[in-house]
Coordinates of C-alpha atoms in Angstrom, one line a residue:
M646 CA -145.7 79.1 61.2
A647 CA -143.4 81.8 60.0
N648 CA -140.9 81.0 57.2
S649 CA -138.2 83.2 58.6
T650 CA -136.7 82.2 61.8
E651 CA -134.9 84.4 64.1
A652 CA -131.2 84.2 63.3
Q653 CA -129.1 82.7 66.0
K654 CA -127.2 85.4 67.7
P655 CA -123.6 84.7 68.3
Q656 CA -122.9 84.2 71.9
N657 CA -120.9 87.0 73.3
T658 CA -117.8 85.4 74.7
K659 CA -116.3 88.6 75.9
K660 CA -115.4 88.5 79.5
N661 CA -114.5 91.1 81.9
K662 CA -110.8 90.5 81.5
K663 CA -108.2 93.0 82.6
K664 CA -105.9 93.9 79.7
G665 CA -102.5 92.4 80.3
A666 CA -99.1 94.1 80.0
T667 CA -97.4 94.2 76.6
L668 CA -94.9 91.4 75.7
D669 CA -91.3 92.4 74.9
T670 CA -90.0 90.4 72.0
F671 CA -86.4 90.2 70.9
Y672 CA -84.8 93.6 70.3
G673 CA -87.6 95.6 71.9
A674 CA -90.5 94.8 69.4
K675 CA -93.8 95.1 71.3
I676 CA -97.2 93.3 70.5
Q677 CA -100.4 93.1 72.4
N678 CA -100.9 90.0 74.6
T679 CA -103.0 87.1 73.4
E680 CA -106.0 87.9 75.6
Q681 CA -106.3 91.4 74.2
I682 CA -106.1 90.1 70.6
E683 CA -108.9 87.6 71.3
D684 CA -111.0 90.4 72.7
N685 CA -110.4 92.5 69.6
I686 CA -111.4 89.6 67.4
Q687 CA -114.8 89.2 69.2
E688 CA -115.5 92.9 69.2
N689 CA -114.7 93.2 65.5
A690 CA -116.6 90.1 64.6
P691 CA -119.6 90.9 62.2
K692 CA -123.1 90.7 63.7
P693 CA -125.3 88.3 61.8
S694 CA -128.4 89.8 60.2
K695 CA -132.0 89.0 61.4
G696 CA -133.2 88.1 57.9
N697 CA -132.9 84.7 56.4
G698 CA -129.9 83.8 58.6
N699 CA -127.4 84.5 55.8
S700 CA -124.7 87.1 56.5
P701 CA -121.9 88.5 54.3
Q702 CA -119.3 86.7 56.5
T703 CA -120.1 84.1 59.2
Y704 CA -118.3 84.1 62.5
E705 CA -116.5 80.9 61.7
E706 CA -115.1 82.4 58.5
F707 CA -114.0 85.5 60.3
E708 CA -112.4 83.5 63.1
S709 CA -110.6 81.3 60.5
E710 CA -109.4 84.4 58.7
M711 CA -108.1 85.9 61.9
T712 CA -106.5 82.7 62.9
K713 CA -104.6 82.6 59.7
K714 CA -103.5 86.2 60.2
M715 CA -102.4 85.3 63.7
E716 CA -100.5 82.3 62.4
A717 CA -98.9 84.4 59.7
F718 CA -98.0 87.1 62.3
W719 CA -96.4 84.6 64.7
E720 CA -94.6 82.8 61.8
E721 CA -93.1 86.2 60.7
K722 CA -92.1 86.9 64.3
L723 CA -90.7 83.4 64.7
E724 CA -88.7 83.8 61.5
I725 CA -87.3 87.1 62.8
M726 CA -86.4 85.5 66.1
Q727 CA -84.8 82.6 64.3
K728 CA -82.7 85.0 62.3
K729 CA -81.7 86.9 65.4
F730 CA -80.9 83.7 67.2
T731 CA -78.9 82.5 64.2
H732 CA -77.0 85.8 64.2
L733 CA -76.4 85.5 68.0
Q734 CA -75.3 81.9 67.5
N735 CA -72.8 82.9 64.8
Q736 CA -71.5 85.7 67.0
Y737 CA -71.1 83.2 69.9
D738 CA -69.3 80.8 67.6
E739 CA -66.9 83.6 66.4
T740 CA -66.4 84.7 70.0
E741 CA -65.7 81.1 71.1
K742 CA -63.2 80.7 68.2
E743 CA -61.4 84.0 69.3
N744 CA -61.5 82.8 72.9
Q745 CA -59.8 79.5 71.9
A746 CA -57.3 81.4 69.8
L747 CA -56.5 83.6 72.7
K748 CA -56.1 80.6 75.0
A749 CA -53.7 79.0 72.6
R750 CA -51.8 82.3 72.3
I751 CA -51.6 82.6 76.1
R752 CA -50.4 79.0 76.4
Q753 CA -47.7 79.8 73.8
L754 CA -46.7 82.9 75.6
E755 CA -46.5 81.0 78.9
D756 CA -44.3 78.4 77.2
N757 CA -42.1 81.1 75.8
D758 CA -41.8 82.7 79.2
R759 CA -40.8 79.3 80.7
V760 CA -38.2 78.9 78.0
K761 CA -36.9 82.4 78.5
E762 CA -36.8 81.9 82.3
Q763 CA -34.7 78.8 81.8
E764 CA -32.5 80.7 79.5
L765 CA -32.1 83.5 82.1
I766 CA -31.2 80.9 84.7
K767 CA -28.5 79.5 82.4
Q768 CA -27.2 83.0 81.6
S769 CA -27.1 83.8 85.3
Q770 CA -25.1 80.6 86.0
N771 CA -22.8 81.4 83.1
T772 CA -22.4 85.0 84.3
K773 CA -21.6 83.8 87.8
K774 CA -19.0 81.4 86.4
L775 CA -17.5 84.3 84.3
E776 CA -17.4 86.5 87.3
E777 CA -15.6 83.8 89.3
N778 CA -13.1 83.3 86.4
I779 CA -12.6 87.0 86.2
K780 CA -11.9 87.3 89.9
Y781 CA -9.5 84.3 89.8
L782 CA -7.7 85.8 86.8
T783 CA -7.6 89.3 88.4
D784 CA -6.2 87.9 91.6
K785 CA -3.7 85.9 89.6
V786 CA -2.5 89.0 87.7
I787 CA -2.2 91.0 90.9
D788 CA -0.2 88.1 92.5
L789 CA 2.1 88.0 89.4
E790 CA 2.5 91.8 89.6
N791 CA 3.4 91.6 93.3
R792 CA 5.9 88.8 92.6
G793 CA 7.4 90.9 89.9
R794 CA 8.0 93.6 92.4
R795 CA 9.6 91.4 95.0
D796 CA 13.0 93.0 94.5
N797 CA 11.6 96.5 94.9
L798 CA 11.4 98.9 97.8
R799 CA 9.1 101.9 98.0
I800 CA 10.6 105.0 99.7
I801 CA 8.0 107.5 100.9
G802 CA 8.7 111.1 101.9
L803 CA 11.9 111.7 100.1
P804 CA 12.0 115.4 99.2
E805 CA 11.1 116.4 95.7
K806 CA 14.4 118.2 94.7
P807 CA 16.3 118.2 91.4
E808 CA 19.6 117.2 93.0
I809 CA 17.8 114.2 94.5
N810 CA 15.8 113.2 91.4
T811 CA 18.9 113.2 89.2
K812 CA 20.9 111.1 91.6
L813 CA 18.4 108.6 93.1
D814 CA 20.9 105.7 93.0
M815 CA 23.4 107.6 95.1
V816 CA 20.7 108.9 97.4
I817 CA 19.5 105.3 98.1
Q818 CA 23.1 104.3 99.0
D819 CA 23.3 107.3 101.4
I820 CA 20.0 106.1 103.1
I821 CA 21.5 102.6 103.6
K822 CA 24.7 104.1 105.1
E823 CA 22.7 106.3 107.4
N824 CA 20.2 103.8 108.7
C825 CA 21.6 100.3 108.3
P826 CA 25.4 100.4 107.8
E827 CA 25.8 96.9 109.1
I828 CA 24.6 95.6 105.7
L829 CA 27.5 97.3 104.1
E830 CA 29.9 96.0 106.7
Q831 CA 28.7 92.5 106.0
G832 CA 29.5 92.9 102.3
G833 CA 26.0 92.9 101.1
N834 CA 25.2 93.8 97.5
T835 CA 23.3 97.1 97.8
A836 CA 23.5 98.1 94.2
T837 CA 20.2 99.0 92.5
A838 CA 19.2 98.0 89.0
R839 CA 17.1 101.2 88.6
A840 CA 15.3 103.8 90.6
H841 CA 12.5 106.2 89.6
R842 CA 9.7 108.4 90.9
T843 CA 6.1 107.3 90.6
P844 CA 4.0 108.6 89.0
S845 CA 6.3 109.7 86.2
T846 CA 4.9 113.2 86.0
L847 CA 4.7 115.6 88.9
N848 CA 1.2 116.9 89.8
P849 CA 1.6 120.6 90.9
Q850 CA -1.6 120.4 92.9
K851 CA -0.1 117.8 95.3
T852 CA 2.2 119.1 98.1
T853 CA 3.5 115.7 99.1
P854 CA 6.6 114.3 97.2
R855 CA 6.2 111.4 94.8
N856 CA 7.3 107.9 96.0
V857 CA 10.6 106.4 94.8
I858 CA 10.7 102.9 93.5
A859 CA 14.1 101.2 93.8
K860 CA 14.8 97.8 92.3
F861 CA 17.7 96.0 94.0
Q862 CA 20.0 93.5 92.3
S863 CA 19.9 91.3 95.4
Y864 CA 16.6 90.0 96.9
Q865 CA 18.4 89.2 100.2
T866 CA 19.7 92.7 100.6
K867 CA 16.3 94.2 99.9
E868 CA 14.8 91.9 102.6
K869 CA 17.4 93.0 105.2
I870 CA 16.7 96.7 104.5
L871 CA 13.0 96.1 104.8
Q872 CA 13.4 94.2 108.1
E873 CA 15.5 97.1 109.5
A874 CA 12.9 99.6 108.3
R875 CA 10.2 97.7 110.3
K876 CA 12.2 98.0 113.5
R877 CA 12.8 101.8 113.5
Q878 CA 12.2 105.1 111.7
F879 CA 14.4 105.6 108.7
R880 CA 15.8 109.1 107.9
Y881 CA 17.6 110.9 105.1
K882 CA 19.9 113.6 106.3
G883 CA 17.8 113.9 109.5
M884 CA 14.4 114.0 107.6
P885 CA 12.0 111.2 108.4
I886 CA 11.2 108.8 105.5
R887 CA 9.4 105.5 105.3
V888 CA 10.6 102.4 103.5
T889 CA 8.0 99.7 102.6
Q890 CA 7.6 96.8 100.2
D891 CA 6.6 97.8 96.7
L892 CA 3.3 96.2 95.7
A893 CA 0.5 96.5 93.1
S894 CA -1.8 99.5 93.5
S895 CA -4.8 97.3 94.4
T896 CA -2.8 95.5 97.1
L897 CA -1.7 98.9 98.5
N898 CA -5.3 100.1 98.6
D899 CA -6.3 96.9 100.5
R900 CA -3.5 97.5 103.0
K901 CA -4.5 101.2 103.5
A902 CA -8.0 100.0 104.5
W903 CA -6.3 98.6 107.7
N904 CA -4.7 101.9 108.7
M905 CA -7.2 103.0 111.4
I906 CA -7.3 99.5 113.0
F907 CA -3.6 99.2 112.7
R908 CA -2.9 102.4 114.5
K909 CA -5.4 101.6 117.3
A910 CA -3.9 98.1 117.7
R911 CA -0.5 99.6 118.0
E912 CA -1.7 101.9 120.7
L913 CA -3.2 98.9 122.6
G914 CA 0.1 97.0 122.4
L915 CA -1.3 94.3 120.1
Q916 CA 1.8 94.2 117.9
P917 CA 0.0 94.5 114.6
R918 CA 1.5 93.5 111.3
I919 CA 0.3 93.5 107.7
S920 CA 1.3 90.3 106.0
Y921 CA 1.2 89.6 102.3
P922 CA -1.0 90.4 100.5
A923 CA -3.2 92.5 102.9
K924 CA -3.7 90.4 106.0
L925 CA -3.7 91.8 109.5
T926 CA -2.0 89.8 112.4
I927 CA -2.1 90.8 116.1
Y928 CA -0.8 89.2 119.3
F929 CA -3.7 88.9 121.8
Q930 CA -3.9 86.8 125.0
G931 CA -0.8 84.8 124.1
K932 CA -1.9 83.9 120.6
V933 CA -1.4 85.3 117.1
W934 CA -4.6 86.1 115.3
A935 CA -4.8 86.7 111.6
F936 CA -7.7 88.4 109.7
N937 CA -8.1 88.7 105.9
K938 CA -11.1 91.1 106.1
I939 CA -12.0 94.1 108.2
E940 CA -15.4 92.6 108.9
D941 CA -13.8 89.5 110.4
F942 CA -11.7 91.6 112.7
Q943 CA -14.7 93.7 113.8
V944 CA -16.7 90.5 114.7
F945 CA -13.7 89.3 116.7
A946 CA -13.3 92.6 118.6
K947 CA -17.0 92.7 119.5
K948 CA -16.8 89.3 121.2
R949 CA -13.8 90.4 123.4
P950 CA -14.6 92.8 126.3
E951 CA -11.1 94.1 126.2
L952 CA -11.5 95.2 122.6
C953 CA -15.2 95.9 122.3
G954 CA -16.0 99.5 121.3
K955 CA -12.3 100.4 120.7
F956 CA -12.3 99.7 116.9
D957 CA -15.4 101.5 115.7
T958 CA -14.1 102.5 112.3
E959 CA -17.3 104.3 111.4
N960 CA -17.1 106.7 114.4
Q961 CA -13.4 107.1 113.7
R962 CA -14.1 108.1 110.1
A963 CA -16.7 110.6 111.3
R964 CA -14.4 112.2 113.8
N965 CA -11.7 112.5 111.1
T966 CA -14.0 114.2 108.7

């Protein structure tokens, strides 16, 4: 019987396995898959000698060594992945903190916007009250100015001549004698406190004469002259002039806005009148109608077939221009 026995050959465990695809680790690091590594271990394993059965390195030792290398390799990879994961976790925590800070900032801005919106509402309310107060005070001042002019008459169309301008008081007396002498016959006080041209300086570019403002000492006499001036055309030495109540400039502008409607109403026989401060009254279908605004009159005219289309102020302005 032979002393040397045939050494046991290591069983070839290599199988016909198809090499798998590479594994992508974190951040693009690539390693061979596990099956391929195991195949490489078996291929590189030392072949035992046929002598006394002893070999420089047995298969179990080689496998143990390779296992340790594999463990060391995976521990290194795991440590890298843990570091990367920790880094990502820290970035996530920082992002979450920034996100919370931004949310808090947004809430603060929204609160500030609500506060500012409430302040704007209060300011709008205060502005509205101020506007109402300003309008009230403006109307009050205009009314006081008009009342301060209650003894005045405005004479329009009096020629701009030196002999007239230097003797306005005497010219006014001549106008009264020529147009309403009955006031003198009744013993009325026709004296004037003062009379002047307005504006105070003559504009050479204007061809029309400046108005004359006459302040009478007697309010009753002024009213009688005004009533006569509403009945007929006044004249001065045969030249037509117009005598009206002296009012504030804003009130006069409000009255001028009625001019087109006033003339048309007179043509239609509606007996128009402008009442204080700038109110239009007409006589229509046996009733007296009063209007404070042009818009109110236009609505009224559109609802009446007899007046509809006859007071189109826009078309009238277009024709005049």
